[in-house]
Amino acid sequence: MTDQKTFERVCDVIRETAGLDDVEMKPESTLEEIGLDSLGTVEILVAVEDEFGIQLDTEENPKTVGEFADTVEAALEK
């Protein structure tokens, strides 16, 4: 389970990078539901890496905001 603070930071990065200020995000929200296509997801990946100072595995393919946050949390624990 991802720390709430990490989840909120990931949501903030997604909102800022993708211009989704008015989109409510829950852990189960899919990236597609919130309006991200594959290019948008890559942009978010890069922004999250910069924000957290981590390197994410490009083989990871999170489908939801929660999975994205879990991936960040796992990278932070390394």
CSV table of C-alpha atoms in Angstrom, one decimal:
chain,number,residue,atom,x,y,z
A,1,MET,CA,0.0,0.0,0.0
A,2,THR,CA,1.4,3.3,-1.0
A,3,ASP,CA,1.9,6.1,1.5
A,4,GLN,CA,-0.8,8.7,1.2
A,5,LYS,CA,1.8,11.5,1.0
A,6,THR,CA,3.5,9.8,-2.0
A,7,PHE,CA,0.1,9.2,-3.7
A,8,GLU,CA,-0.8,12.9,-3.3
A,9,ARG,CA,2.6,14.0,-4.7
A,10,VAL,CA,2.2,11.7,-7.7
A,11,CYS,CA,-1.3,13.2,-8.3
A,12,ASP,CA,0.1,16.7,-8.0
A,13,VAL,CA,2.8,15.9,-10.6
A,14,ILE,CA,0.2,14.3,-12.9
A,15,ARG,CA,-2.1,17.4,-12.6
A,16,GLU,CA,0.7,19.8,-13.2
A,17,THR,CA,2.3,18.0,-16.1
A,18,ALA,CA,-0.9,17.1,-17.9
A,19,GLY,CA,-2.9,20.2,-17.1
A,20,LEU,CA,-5.6,18.2,-15.2
A,21,ASP,CA,-6.3,20.7,-12.4
A,22,ASP,CA,-9.9,19.8,-12.0
A,23,VAL,CA,-9.6,16.0,-12.3
A,24,GLU,CA,-10.3,14.0,-9.2
A,25,MET,CA,-7.9,11.1,-8.9
A,26,LYS,CA,-8.4,7.9,-6.8
A,27,PRO,CA,-6.0,5.0,-6.6
A,28,GLU,CA,-8.3,3.0,-8.9
A,29,SER,CA,-8.6,5.7,-11.5
A,30,THR,CA,-7.1,4.5,-14.7
A,31,LEU,CA,-4.6,6.7,-16.6
A,32,GLU,CA,-6.9,6.5,-19.6
A,33,GLU,CA,-9.9,7.6,-17.5
A,34,ILE,CA,-8.1,10.8,-16.4
A,35,GLY,CA,-7.2,11.6,-20.0
A,36,LEU,CA,-3.7,10.3,-20.5
A,37,ASP,CA,-2.6,8.6,-23.6
A,38,SER,CA,0.7,6.7,-24.0
A,39,LEU,CA,2.6,9.9,-24.8
A,40,GLY,CA,1.1,11.7,-21.8
A,41,THR,CA,2.1,8.7,-19.6
A,42,VAL,CA,5.7,9.0,-20.7
A,43,GLU,CA,5.7,12.7,-19.9
A,44,ILE,CA,4.3,11.9,-16.5
A,45,LEU,CA,6.9,9.2,-16.0
A,46,VAL,CA,9.7,11.7,-16.7
A,47,ALA,CA,8.2,14.4,-14.5
A,48,VAL,CA,7.8,11.9,-11.6
A,49,GLU,CA,11.4,10.8,-11.9
A,50,ASP,CA,12.5,14.4,-11.7
A,51,GLU,CA,10.2,15.2,-8.8
A,52,PHE,CA,11.3,12.2,-6.7
A,53,GLY,CA,14.9,11.9,-7.9
A,54,ILE,CA,14.4,8.3,-8.9
A,55,GLN,CA,14.7,6.1,-12.0
A,56,LEU,CA,11.6,4.1,-12.9
A,57,ASP,CA,11.7,0.8,-14.7
A,58,THR,CA,10.5,1.4,-18.2
A,59,GLU,CA,9.1,-2.1,-18.3
A,60,GLU,CA,6.6,-1.2,-15.6
A,61,ASN,CA,3.3,-0.3,-17.2
A,62,PRO,CA,1.0,1.0,-14.6
A,63,LYS,CA,-2.7,1.2,-15.6
A,64,THR,CA,-4.0,3.1,-12.6
A,65,VAL,CA,-2.9,6.1,-10.6
A,66,GLY,CA,-2.5,3.8,-7.6
A,67,GLU,CA,-0.2,1.5,-9.5
A,68,PHE,CA,1.8,4.5,-10.7
A,69,ALA,CA,2.2,5.6,-7.0
A,70,ASP,CA,3.1,2.0,-6.0
A,71,THR,CA,5.8,2.0,-8.7
A,72,VAL,CA,7.2,5.2,-7.3
A,73,GLU,CA,7.1,3.9,-3.7
A,74,ALA,CA,9.0,0.7,-4.7
A,75,ALA,CA,11.7,2.8,-6.5
A,76,LEU,CA,12.0,5.0,-3.4
A,77,GLU,CA,12.6,1.9,-1.2
A,78,LYS,CA,15.6,0.8,-3.3
